[in-house]
Short mmCIF file of C-alpha atoms in Angstrom, two decimals:
data_model
loop_
_atom_site.label_atom_id
_atom_site.label_comp_id
_atom_site.label_asym_id
_atom_site.label_seq_id
_atom_site.Cartn_x
_atom_site.Cartn_y
_atom_site.Cartn_z
CA MET A 1 1.86 94.96 106.13
CA LYS A 2 3.38 97.77 104.09
CA LYS A 3 3.39 100.12 107.08
CA SER A 4 5.05 97.47 109.26
CA PHE A 5 7.65 96.78 106.60
CA LEU A 6 8.48 100.50 106.22
CA LEU A 7 8.78 100.90 109.99
CA LEU A 8 11.16 97.94 110.12
CA LEU A 9 13.33 99.49 107.36
CA MET A 10 13.54 102.79 109.28
CA ILE A 11 14.66 101.04 112.47
CA VAL A 12 17.33 99.06 110.62
CA GLY A 13 18.55 102.25 108.88
CA LEU A 14 18.88 104.08 112.17
CA MET A 15 20.83 101.17 113.64
CA LEU A 16 23.20 101.12 110.67
CA THR A 17 23.69 104.89 110.88
CA ASN A 18 24.60 104.72 114.57
CA CYS A 19 27.00 101.86 113.88
CA ALA A 20 28.71 103.97 111.20
CA LYS A 21 29.33 106.95 113.50
CA ARG A 22 33.00 107.66 114.16
CA GLY A 23 34.23 107.52 117.73
CA THR A 24 37.50 107.97 119.67
CA ILE A 25 39.08 104.93 121.22
CA THR A 26 40.27 105.77 124.70
CA GLY A 27 42.88 103.87 126.62
CA GLY A 28 41.41 104.55 130.01
CA ASP A 29 42.95 106.62 132.77
CA LYS A 30 46.62 107.55 132.55
CA ASP A 31 48.95 105.21 134.42
CA THR A 32 50.28 107.04 137.50
CA ILE A 33 51.42 104.02 139.49
CA ALA A 34 55.15 103.48 139.98
CA PRO A 35 56.75 100.10 139.31
CA VAL A 36 56.68 97.61 142.19
CA LEU A 37 59.81 95.72 143.24
CA LYS A 38 58.90 92.02 143.41
CA VAL A 39 62.25 90.38 144.18
CA SER A 40 65.82 91.48 144.93
CA LEU A 41 68.69 89.01 144.78
CA PRO A 42 70.38 88.98 147.21
CA LYS A 43 67.68 90.35 149.51
CA ASN A 44 67.79 93.97 150.58
CA TYR A 45 69.65 94.45 153.91
CA THR A 46 71.66 91.29 153.39
CA THR A 47 74.68 90.69 155.64
CA HIS A 48 77.83 88.71 154.77
CA PHE A 49 77.38 89.94 151.19
CA LYS A 50 79.76 88.11 148.84
CA ASP A 51 78.09 88.52 145.44
CA LYS A 52 79.28 90.52 142.44
CA ILE A 53 75.84 91.20 140.95
CA ILE A 54 72.59 92.56 142.41
CA LYS A 55 69.38 91.83 140.52
CA LEU A 56 66.14 93.78 141.02
CA SER A 57 62.96 92.36 139.45
CA PHE A 58 59.86 94.55 138.92
CA ASP A 59 56.21 93.88 138.09
CA GLU A 60 56.43 95.75 134.76
CA TYR A 61 58.93 96.92 132.17
CA VAL A 62 61.22 99.66 133.50
CA LYS A 63 63.86 102.01 132.11
CA LEU A 64 66.82 103.77 133.68
CA LYS A 65 66.98 107.58 133.49
CA ASP A 66 70.16 109.52 134.35
CA ILE A 67 71.40 106.54 136.32
CA ASN A 68 74.99 107.83 136.37
CA LYS A 69 73.82 111.05 138.00
CA GLN A 70 71.04 109.66 140.18
CA LEU A 71 72.74 106.60 141.72
CA ILE A 72 74.72 107.51 144.84
CA ILE A 73 76.83 104.69 146.29
CA SER A 74 78.21 105.06 149.80
CA PRO A 75 81.07 104.41 150.37
CA PRO A 76 82.01 105.52 146.83
CA LEU A 77 83.63 102.99 144.50
CA GLU A 78 86.79 103.58 142.51
CA LYS A 79 85.20 101.97 139.44
CA ALA A 80 81.62 102.70 138.48
CA PRO A 81 79.54 99.51 138.45
CA ARG A 82 78.05 98.12 135.25
CA ILE A 83 74.29 98.75 135.29
CA LEU A 84 71.84 97.12 132.90
CA PRO A 85 69.55 97.14 130.98
CA LEU A 86 70.14 99.75 128.32
CA ASN A 87 66.61 99.15 127.03
CA ALA A 88 63.28 98.24 128.60
CA SER A 89 63.34 95.21 130.91
CA LYS A 90 61.67 93.89 134.04
CA THR A 91 65.06 93.32 135.68
CA VAL A 92 67.76 95.81 136.67
CA SER A 93 71.24 94.46 137.45
CA VAL A 94 74.20 96.13 139.16
CA GLU A 95 77.58 94.44 138.65
CA PHE A 96 80.51 95.50 140.84
CA LEU A 97 83.82 95.78 138.99
CA GLU A 98 86.07 95.87 142.06
CA ASP A 99 86.45 94.08 145.38
CA LEU A 100 84.28 95.50 148.15
CA GLN A 101 85.69 96.54 151.52
CA PRO A 102 85.38 93.99 154.33
CA ASN A 103 82.98 94.57 157.26
CA THR A 104 81.42 97.56 155.52
CA THR A 105 77.81 98.65 155.08
CA TYR A 106 77.04 99.80 151.52
CA ASN A 107 74.10 102.02 150.60
CA LEU A 108 72.94 102.29 146.97
CA ASN A 109 70.46 105.16 146.61
CA PHE A 110 68.84 105.05 143.17
CA GLY A 111 67.04 108.41 143.53
CA GLN A 112 64.40 108.57 140.79
CA SER A 113 66.40 106.73 138.14
CA ILE A 114 64.13 103.63 137.94
CA GLN A 115 60.95 104.46 136.01
CA ASP A 116 58.19 102.54 134.29
CA PHE A 117 58.78 102.28 130.56
CA ASN A 118 55.57 103.88 129.26
CA GLU A 119 54.73 106.82 131.54
CA GLY A 120 58.00 107.45 133.36
CA ASN A 121 56.55 106.98 136.86
CA ALA A 122 59.57 106.80 139.18
CA TYR A 123 60.23 104.20 141.85
CA LYS A 124 61.27 107.04 144.16
CA ASP A 125 64.23 107.07 146.53
CA PHE A 126 64.78 103.33 146.44
CA LYS A 127 67.74 102.25 148.56
CA TYR A 128 69.48 98.92 148.42
CA VAL A 129 71.56 98.31 151.55
CA PHE A 130 73.88 95.43 152.36
CA SER A 131 76.88 94.66 154.53
CA THR A 132 80.00 92.66 153.78
CA GLY A 133 80.18 92.04 157.54
CA ALA A 134 77.90 90.55 160.17
CA PHE A 135 75.56 93.55 160.68
CA ILE A 136 74.12 96.67 159.03
CA ASP A 137 75.35 100.00 160.41
CA SER A 138 72.38 102.13 161.41
CA LEU A 139 73.57 105.57 162.55
CA GLN A 140 72.79 108.75 160.61
CA VAL A 141 73.78 112.41 160.21
CA LEU A 142 71.19 115.11 159.53
CA GLY A 143 71.65 118.71 158.47
CA SER A 144 71.32 121.37 155.79
CA VAL A 145 73.66 123.10 153.38
CA SER A 146 73.42 126.59 151.88
CA ASP A 147 75.56 129.14 150.07
CA ALA A 148 77.67 131.30 152.38
CA LEU A 149 76.90 134.52 150.46
CA LEU A 150 74.03 134.02 148.02
CA LYS A 151 70.41 133.53 149.02
CA GLN A 152 69.58 131.11 146.22
CA LYS A 153 70.77 127.58 146.88
CA ASP A 154 72.62 125.22 144.57
CA LYS A 155 71.21 121.87 143.52
CA ASP A 156 72.92 118.50 143.38
CA LEU A 157 75.33 118.94 146.30
CA SER A 158 77.52 116.19 147.74
CA ILE A 159 77.60 115.68 151.51
CA MET A 160 80.57 113.59 152.63
CA LEU A 161 82.02 112.02 155.78
CA TYR A 162 85.72 111.25 156.19
CA GLU A 163 86.61 108.92 159.03
CA VAL A 164 88.99 110.61 161.50
CA ASP A 165 91.42 107.87 162.55
CA GLU A 166 95.20 107.52 162.86
CA LYS A 167 95.55 107.80 159.05
CA TYR A 168 93.35 110.89 158.66
CA GLN A 169 94.77 114.11 157.22
CA ASP A 170 92.87 117.23 156.14
CA SER A 171 94.41 116.88 152.67
CA LEU A 172 92.46 113.63 152.05
CA VAL A 173 89.53 115.68 150.73
CA TYR A 174 91.70 116.57 147.69
CA LYS A 175 92.80 113.04 146.77
CA GLN A 176 90.66 110.33 148.33
CA ASN A 177 87.01 109.28 148.28
CA PRO A 178 85.04 109.82 151.50
CA ARG A 179 83.88 106.98 153.73
CA TYR A 180 80.22 107.97 153.31
CA ILE A 181 78.43 110.17 150.83
CA THR A 182 74.91 111.36 150.02
CA ASN A 183 73.33 113.91 147.75
CA ALA A 184 71.23 117.01 148.49
CA ALA A 185 69.43 116.88 145.17
CA ASP A 186 66.97 119.78 145.47
CA THR A 187 67.26 123.42 146.52
CA SER A 188 66.03 122.79 150.08
CA GLY A 189 69.58 121.84 151.00
CA VAL A 190 68.37 119.27 153.53
CA PHE A 191 70.49 116.11 153.71
CA LYS A 192 70.63 112.79 155.53
CA ILE A 193 73.53 110.33 155.51
CA GLU A 194 72.42 106.87 156.69
CA ASN A 195 73.91 103.49 157.59
CA ILE A 196 76.98 104.92 159.31
CA LYS A 197 79.05 103.14 161.95
CA ALA A 198 79.93 104.82 165.26
CA GLY A 199 83.07 106.94 165.25
CA LYS A 200 84.59 110.37 164.64
CA TYR A 201 84.16 112.05 161.23
CA ARG A 202 84.95 115.19 159.28
CA LEU A 203 81.75 116.51 157.66
CA ILE A 204 82.21 118.14 154.25
CA GLY A 205 79.75 119.75 151.81
CA LEU A 206 80.79 120.05 148.18
CA LYS A 207 79.47 121.50 144.94
CA ASP A 208 81.32 118.79 143.05
CA GLU A 209 81.55 120.14 139.51
CA ASN A 210 83.76 117.27 138.30
CA LYS A 211 81.63 114.56 139.96
CA ASN A 212 84.75 112.84 141.29
CA HIS A 213 83.97 113.00 145.06
CA ARG A 214 87.07 115.15 145.66
CA PHE A 215 87.66 118.83 146.32
CA ASP A 216 89.03 120.81 143.38
CA PRO A 217 89.48 124.42 144.63
CA LYS A 218 89.59 125.76 141.06
CA SER A 219 86.01 124.72 140.34
CA ASP A 220 84.27 123.49 143.52
CA LYS A 221 82.57 125.20 146.42
CA ILE A 222 83.21 123.68 149.84
CA GLY A 223 81.66 123.86 153.31
CA PHE A 224 82.95 122.27 156.50
CA LEU A 225 82.75 122.23 160.29
CA ASN A 226 85.79 123.38 162.22
CA MET A 227 85.68 120.34 164.49
CA PRO A 228 85.02 116.65 163.76
CA ILE A 229 81.66 115.18 164.81
CA ASP A 230 81.20 112.12 167.04
CA LEU A 231 78.56 109.51 166.23
CA PRO A 232 76.06 108.67 167.53
CA THR A 233 74.64 112.18 167.96
CA GLN A 234 71.26 113.91 168.06
CA GLU A 235 72.65 117.17 166.65
CA THR A 236 71.86 118.56 163.21
CA PHE A 237 74.56 120.38 161.30
CA ASP A 238 74.61 123.41 159.00
CA LEU A 239 77.20 123.80 156.26
CA ARG A 240 77.94 127.03 154.37
CA LEU A 241 79.42 126.59 150.90
CA PHE A 242 82.00 129.03 149.57
CA LYS A 243 84.50 129.31 146.72
CA GLU A 244 88.07 129.74 147.87
CA VAL A 245 90.19 132.53 146.45
CA ALA A 246 93.06 130.72 144.81
CA PRO A 247 96.64 131.96 145.35
CA PHE A 248 97.62 134.30 142.56
CA LYS A 249 99.12 132.58 139.53
CA ALA A 250 99.75 134.07 136.09
CA TYR A 251 99.96 132.36 132.71
CA LYS A 252 102.06 133.16 129.69
CA PRO A 253 100.69 136.27 127.92
CA VAL A 254 99.41 136.21 124.37
CA GLN A 255 99.52 139.20 122.02
CA ASN A 256 96.05 140.69 121.62
CA SER A 257 96.64 143.61 119.28
CA GLY A 258 99.51 145.69 117.97
CA ALA A 259 100.12 147.15 121.43
CA SER A 260 98.50 144.85 123.97
CA ALA A 261 98.72 141.34 125.38
CA VAL A 262 96.24 139.24 127.37
CA LEU A 263 97.51 137.79 130.64
CA ALA A 264 95.29 135.08 132.18
CA TYR A 265 95.53 134.49 135.93
CA GLU A 266 94.07 132.71 138.95
CA GLY A 267 93.30 134.37 142.26
CA SER A 268 93.03 138.11 142.85
CA PRO A 269 95.13 140.59 140.82
CA LYS A 270 94.35 143.47 143.19
CA GLU A 271 97.90 144.01 144.47
CA VAL A 272 99.91 142.58 141.59
CA GLN A 273 102.95 144.57 140.48
CA ILE A 274 103.95 144.25 136.83
CA GLU A 275 107.21 145.42 135.31
CA LEU A 276 107.67 145.42 131.53
CA LYS A 277 111.14 145.43 129.97
CA LYS A 278 112.66 145.56 126.50
CA ASN A 279 116.34 144.75 126.26
CA LYS A 280 116.44 144.97 130.07
CA GLU A 281 115.16 148.56 129.97
CA ILE A 282 111.85 149.54 131.61
CA TYR A 283 109.20 149.86 128.92
CA PRO A 284 106.07 152.07 129.42
CA HIS A 285 102.85 150.15 129.99
CA LYS A 286 99.35 150.20 131.52
CA VAL A 287 97.24 147.41 133.00
CA SER A 288 93.46 146.93 132.85
CA LYS A 289 91.05 144.05 133.49
CA ILE A 290 88.74 142.23 131.08
CA VAL A 291 85.21 142.42 132.48
CA GLY A 292 83.85 139.02 133.50
CA LYS A 293 87.11 137.13 132.90
CA ASP A 294 90.17 136.27 134.94
CA SER A 295 92.42 138.08 132.50
CA LEU A 296 94.41 141.30 132.43
CA ILE A 297 95.28 143.39 129.39
CA LEU A 298 98.83 144.65 129.33
CA TRP A 299 99.08 147.75 127.16
CA PHE A 300 102.50 148.77 125.85
CA LYS A 301 103.87 151.39 123.50
CA PRO A 302 103.82 150.19 119.88
CA ILE A 303 107.06 148.78 118.53
CA LYS A 304 107.77 149.57 114.90
CA LEU A 305 108.21 146.31 113.04
CA GLN A 306 108.13 145.17 109.47
CA LYS A 307 105.45 142.62 108.67
CA SER A 308 107.89 139.72 108.79
CA GLU A 309 109.77 140.91 111.89
CA VAL A 310 109.36 139.53 115.40
CA ASP A 311 110.44 141.16 118.66
CA SER A 312 109.96 140.25 122.30
CA LEU A 313 109.15 141.83 125.65
CA GLU A 314 109.87 140.63 129.18
CA ILE A 315 107.34 140.69 132.00
CA ALA A 316 108.13 140.42 135.71
CA LEU A 317 105.17 139.90 138.08
CA LYS A 318 105.17 140.15 141.84
CA ILE A 319 102.45 139.80 144.43
CA GLY A 320 103.44 138.99 147.99
CA THR A 321 105.92 136.10 147.85
CA TYR A 322 104.85 135.12 144.31
CA HIS A 323 107.28 135.96 141.51
CA GLN A 324 106.96 135.03 137.85
CA ASN A 325 108.84 136.08 134.71
CA PHE A 326 107.67 135.74 131.11
CA THR A 327 109.06 136.52 127.70
CA PHE A 328 106.59 136.80 124.85
CA LYS A 329 107.04 137.53 121.18
CA ILE A 330 105.22 140.34 119.41
CA ARG A 331 104.44 140.89 115.77
CA SER A 332 103.26 143.94 113.89
CA GLN A 333 99.47 144.26 114.20
CA LYS A 334 96.84 146.96 113.87
CA THR A 335 96.17 149.14 116.93
CA ASP A 336 92.72 150.30 118.03
CA SER A 337 91.43 153.86 118.12
CA LEU A 338 89.93 155.47 121.21
CA LYS A 339 86.21 154.83 121.79
CA ILE A 340 84.01 156.13 124.62
CA SER A 341 80.63 154.61 125.54
CA PRO A 342 78.18 155.89 128.19
CA VAL A 343 76.80 153.37 130.69
CA GLN A 344 73.51 155.27 131.13
CA ALA A 345 71.32 155.38 128.04
CA LYS A 346 69.10 158.33 128.99
CA PHE A 347 68.01 158.57 132.60
CA LEU A 348 70.51 159.37 135.30
CA GLY A 349 69.71 158.35 138.87
CA LEU A 350 69.78 161.13 141.45
CA ASN A 351 72.44 159.18 143.35
CA GLU A 352 74.41 158.02 140.26
CA ASN A 353 77.50 159.42 138.57
CA ILE A 354 77.75 159.77 134.83
CA SER A 355 79.77 156.70 133.86
CA LEU A 356 81.79 156.32 130.64
CA ILE A 357 83.60 153.16 129.52
CA CYS A 358 86.85 153.51 127.54
CA ASN A 359 88.28 150.84 125.28
CA LEU A 360 91.86 152.05 125.88
CA PRO A 361 93.64 153.34 129.00
CA LEU A 362 93.71 157.11 129.33
CA ALA A 363 96.91 159.03 129.91
CA LYS A 364 95.45 162.52 130.29
CA ILE A 365 92.04 164.06 131.04
CA ASP A 366 91.73 167.82 130.50
CA GLU A 367 88.94 168.93 132.84
CA ARG A 368 88.89 172.40 131.28
CA MET A 369 87.62 170.87 128.03
CA ILE A 370 84.75 169.00 129.69
CA LYS A 371 81.52 170.83 130.47
CA ILE A 372 78.25 169.85 132.10
CA THR A 373 75.35 172.27 131.69
CA THR A 374 71.64 172.12 132.24
CA LYS A 375 69.58 171.67 129.09
CA ASP A 376 68.34 175.23 128.57
CA THR A 377 71.12 177.27 130.16
CA THR A 378 74.80 177.92 129.80
CA ASN A 379 75.36 177.65 133.56
CA LEU A 380 78.26 175.31 134.22
CA VAL A 381 77.71 172.51 136.71
CA PRO A 382 80.80 171.81 138.86
CA PHE A 383 81.93 168.18 138.82
CA LYS A 384 84.65 165.87 140.05
CA ILE A 385 86.45 163.31 137.85
CA ILE A 386 86.94 159.76 139.10
CA TYR A 387 89.04 157.50 136.84
CA ASP A 388 89.34 153.76 137.47
CA GLU A 389 92.22 152.61 135.27
CA LEU A 390 91.89 148.90 136.11
CA ASN A 391 88.31 148.87 134.78
CA LEU A 392 88.79 151.69 132.21
CA ASN A 393 85.90 153.58 133.74
CA LEU A 394 85.61 157.38 133.76
CA GLN A 395 83.01 158.89 136.12
CA LEU A 396 81.77 162.45 136.56
CA GLU A 397 80.43 163.16 140.03
CA PHE A 398 78.19 166.19 140.59
CA LYS A 399 75.09 167.29 142.48
CA LYS A 400 71.96 166.45 140.53
CA GLU A 401 68.60 168.17 140.69
CA PRO A 402 65.29 166.37 140.06
CA LEU A 403 63.44 166.80 136.76
CA THR A 404 66.48 168.33 135.11
CA LYS A 405 68.08 167.72 131.74
CA TYR A 406 71.88 167.79 131.55
CA ASN A 407 74.25 168.16 128.60
CA LEU A 408 77.73 166.68 128.77
CA LYS A 409 80.20 167.99 126.20
CA ILE A 410 83.70 166.58 125.91
CA ALA A 411 85.59 168.78 123.49
CA SER A 412 87.83 167.38 120.78
CA GLY A 413 91.23 166.51 122.30
CA ALA A 414 90.00 166.48 125.92
CA LEU A 415 90.86 162.80 126.37
CA LEU A 416 94.29 161.48 125.47
CA ASP A 417 94.86 157.74 125.52
CA PHE A 418 98.05 155.90 126.42
CA PHE A 419 99.02 155.76 122.75
CA GLU A 420 98.75 159.57 122.43
CA HIS A 421 95.58 159.48 120.36
CA SER A 422 92.81 161.83 121.42
CA ASN A 423 89.09 161.91 120.76
CA LYS A 424 89.07 163.56 117.34
CA LYS A 425 85.48 164.69 117.48
CA PRO A 426 83.52 166.34 120.32
CA LEU A 427 81.48 163.92 122.41
CA LEU A 428 77.95 165.05 123.24
CA TYR A 429 75.63 163.23 125.63
CA GLU A 430 72.23 164.12 127.11
CA PHE A 431 70.88 162.83 130.41
CA GLU A 432 67.84 163.62 132.48
CA THR A 433 66.76 162.97 136.04
CA LYS A 434 63.41 161.91 137.40
CA ASN A 435 61.42 163.46 140.23
CA ILE A 436 62.14 162.62 143.87
CA SER A 437 58.63 161.18 144.06
CA ASP A 438 59.66 158.54 141.51
CA TYR A 439 61.91 156.94 144.13
CA GLY A 440 61.38 155.31 147.50
CA ASN A 441 63.34 155.37 150.76
CA LEU A 442 64.20 152.74 153.36
CA ARG A 443 64.61 153.41 157.07
CA LEU A 444 66.24 150.36 158.65
CA ASP A 445 66.78 149.52 162.32
CA LEU A 446 68.97 146.56 163.27
CA GLU A 447 68.47 144.63 166.51
CA ASN A 448 70.69 142.06 168.23
CA VAL A 449 73.83 143.06 166.31
CA LYS A 450 76.57 141.03 167.99
CA GLN A 451 79.48 143.13 166.70
CA TYR A 452 80.30 146.11 164.49
CA PRO A 453 81.06 147.00 161.77
CA VAL A 454 78.44 145.37 159.57
CA ILE A 455 77.89 145.78 155.84
CA VAL A 456 74.25 146.36 154.91
CA GLU A 457 73.41 145.58 151.28
CA LEU A 458 70.35 145.82 149.05
CA THR A 459 70.51 143.42 146.10
CA ASP A 460 68.20 143.01 143.12
CA LYS A 461 66.52 139.76 142.02
CA ASN A 462 69.79 138.64 140.37
CA GLY A 463 71.83 139.16 143.52
CA VAL A 464 73.60 142.29 142.19
CA VAL A 465 74.27 144.87 144.91
CA GLN A 466 72.35 148.10 144.22
CA GLN A 467 73.14 150.02 147.40
CA SER A 468 75.53 149.32 150.27
CA LYS A 469 76.45 150.96 153.57
CA ILE A 470 79.10 150.20 156.19
CA VAL A 471 77.62 150.65 159.66
CA ASP A 472 79.86 150.91 162.73
CA LYS A 473 77.34 151.81 165.45
CA ALA A 474 73.69 151.43 166.41
CA GLY A 475 71.13 153.75 164.86
CA THR A 476 68.73 154.10 161.96
CA ILE A 477 70.24 153.31 158.56
CA ASN A 478 68.89 155.43 155.71
CA PHE A 479 68.80 154.27 152.10
CA ASP A 480 67.50 157.16 149.99
CA LEU A 481 66.38 157.54 146.36
CA ILE A 482 65.92 153.83 145.66
CA LYS A 483 64.44 152.71 142.35
CA PRO A 484 61.02 151.07 142.93
CA GLU A 485 61.25 147.25 142.81
CA LEU A 486 61.67 144.22 145.08
CA TYR A 487 64.99 144.03 146.92
CA THR A 488 66.78 141.49 149.05
CA LEU A 489 68.36 142.76 152.27
CA ARG A 490 71.42 141.15 153.81
CA ILE A 491 73.82 141.87 156.66
CA ILE A 492 77.52 140.91 156.58
CA TYR A 493 79.58 140.75 159.76
CA ASP A 494 82.76 142.46 158.57
CA GLU A 495 85.17 140.72 160.94
CA ASN A 496 88.40 142.08 159.43
CA LYS A 497 86.90 145.55 158.84
CA ASN A 498 87.92 145.78 155.20
CA GLY A 499 84.48 146.76 153.85
CA VAL A 500 83.89 143.63 151.73
CA TRP A 501 82.69 140.07 152.28
CA ASP A 502 85.58 137.64 152.69
CA THR A 503 85.42 133.98 151.74
CA GLY A 504 86.93 131.09 153.70
CA ASN A 505 89.78 128.61 153.34
CA TYR A 506 89.54 124.90 154.05
CA LEU A 507 93.13 124.06 155.03
CA GLN A 508 93.41 127.18 157.19
CA LYS A 509 90.09 126.23 158.87
CA LYS A 510 88.88 129.73 158.09
CA GLN A 511 85.12 130.14 157.75
CA PRO A 512 83.64 132.80 155.43
CA GLU A 513 82.28 135.93 157.04
CA GLU A 514 78.73 135.45 158.28
CA VAL A 515 75.86 136.64 156.10
CA ILE A 516 72.27 136.99 157.37
CA TYR A 517 69.34 137.58 155.03
CA PHE A 518 66.13 139.33 155.91
CA PRO A 519 63.48 136.59 155.47
CA LYS A 520 61.24 138.59 153.11
CA ASN A 521 61.75 140.81 150.08
CA ILE A 522 61.79 144.56 150.69
CA ASP A 523 59.14 146.17 148.48
CA ILE A 524 60.28 149.69 147.58
CA ARG A 525 57.55 151.80 145.97
CA ALA A 526 57.62 155.23 144.42
CA ASN A 527 57.07 158.12 146.84
CA TRP A 528 57.04 155.76 149.85
CA ASP A 529 59.17 155.55 152.98
CA VAL A 530 59.57 151.97 154.22
CA GLN A 531 60.24 151.62 157.93
CA GLN A 532 61.74 148.20 158.69
CA SER A 533 63.23 146.45 161.72
CA PHE A 534 65.65 143.56 161.22
CA ILE A 535 66.05 141.33 164.28
CA LEU A 536 69.26 139.33 163.84
CA LYS A 537 69.76 135.88 165.30
CA LYS A 538 71.67 135.86 168.58
#
C-alpha cells in the first residue's frame, strides 16, 4: 500500500512539473496570402459608367500604401480623386471630383498600393477598367524606355500618349495632360499602355519630377519618337530619355566676397561673353565656374569703400542672340588669400598630369620659379603648364617614369593671383609613380561601325569617364596604363564631330546622339592585356 501510494505521488509530481514548464505560444505560419477582392461596385469592366464612386470590398482588412504614387489613372484627371479609407477597412472607395469624359475608357492601375493590414501582402497590379461609352477600348502599346547616355535606368517613369487630331500641337506636352498614361515602375524600363482606342498618337516618355503629367524642361528628362504611331500595331517601341540643354539665361548676381559675385544661370556658359563696367568704364575682371553648380563667379578688382558705403557695378552678358544687363550693389567685405591644393594625394598615374586647384584666378605663372625633380637627384624634369581659368585648375604635364619619386617645388612668388597677391611661402609636394606591371591594357576592335568618328569611353562604376578616345577610322584601339578595376565600355556616334556627346531637343525633333554599351563589364587586371572585340548593332 505504501509503495503504491509513493508511486502515485511521484506520477502526480511529474505531471505537475510538466504542466509548469514554460513554453512559447506560436501563431502558426506567417500569412503570405494577398487580400481577395470579393465585390466591386460597379463591376469591373462596366460600360455606360455614370457613377461618382467606386467601391472595392475585400475578404479581410486592408490598408493603402503610397496610393498617391502608386495609383495611375488613364486618362489623367485634373483633380485627384478622394480615396478612402485612411485606416484599416475591408472596403476601398474612389470618389471622382470632376465630370468624366464621354465615350472614354478609363483604366485605374492600383500597382501594389492595396495591402492586407497585418502583413502588408499586396494585391498586385490590380486594374479597375470602365467606359463611359458603350464599349471598352482594347488596343495596347508595348515598348521599353532607357537613358540615352547612362547605362543605369531610372525608376518610376511616365509613358504617355497624346492623340494626334486636328487640335494636336507639339507644345501640348508642356501644358496639357496626355490621353493615356502608364508607369514603368522598375528599372527594367518595360512598359505597356492598355485600353486604347484606334487612332494616331504621339508617344512620349518622361521622368516626371513634378508628377504633373507635363514636360518641364528645367527638371524632366524626355524621350520621343520622331513620327506618330498608328494603332492598332504589332510593333514595340524604344524610347531614349535625355535632359535638354536649356537656352542660356542669367540671373541677377549676388556679392560673394569683397571682390567677387555669384552669377547663377541656366544652359551652357561655354561661349558667354561678360563685360564689367563701373561708371560706364570697362572694369578688370575674371570669370570661373563653381564646381557642381550652375553658377559662375565674377571676380573684380577690389573697390575701396568705407564700411557704410555702397557702390555698384554693371554687367553686360552676351551669348548668341541673348543679351542681358545687370546692375548690382557692392559693399566692403573681406577678400580671400591665395590657396593651392593638389588633386593627387600621393600616387601619380603614369598617364596623369599633376593637377592643382586654385581658389582664386591666376594672373601670372612664372615657370622659371617652378621645378620638378626626381626624389634623389637635382636633375630638372621638363614640363608644360596647362591652365584652365574657368575651372581654376593648374596642370603640369611631363613624361613620367615608373617607380619614380618626384618633387614639385613652387617658389615663393611664382604664382600671382588676379588681386596681385602671390604665394608667400614655397609650395612643396611629393608624388610617386607605380610600376608598369601595376596597370593593365585594353586592345579593342570595333565591328559593324556604321559611321565615323566615334567616341570610345571607359567609365567606372559611377559612370565617370576614366579614359576616352576619338576614333575616325577602322583599326585596333589601344587603352594603355589603366588602373585595375571593372569598367564599362561605351561607343558614341559623334554625328556633328565635336568630340562630345550631344543631347536632343523635343520641339526641334532632334534625337540625342546614339550611345551603345558593351553588354558586359571590362575586367582590367594588373599586368594583363585584354583583347576585346565589340560587335555593334547594324
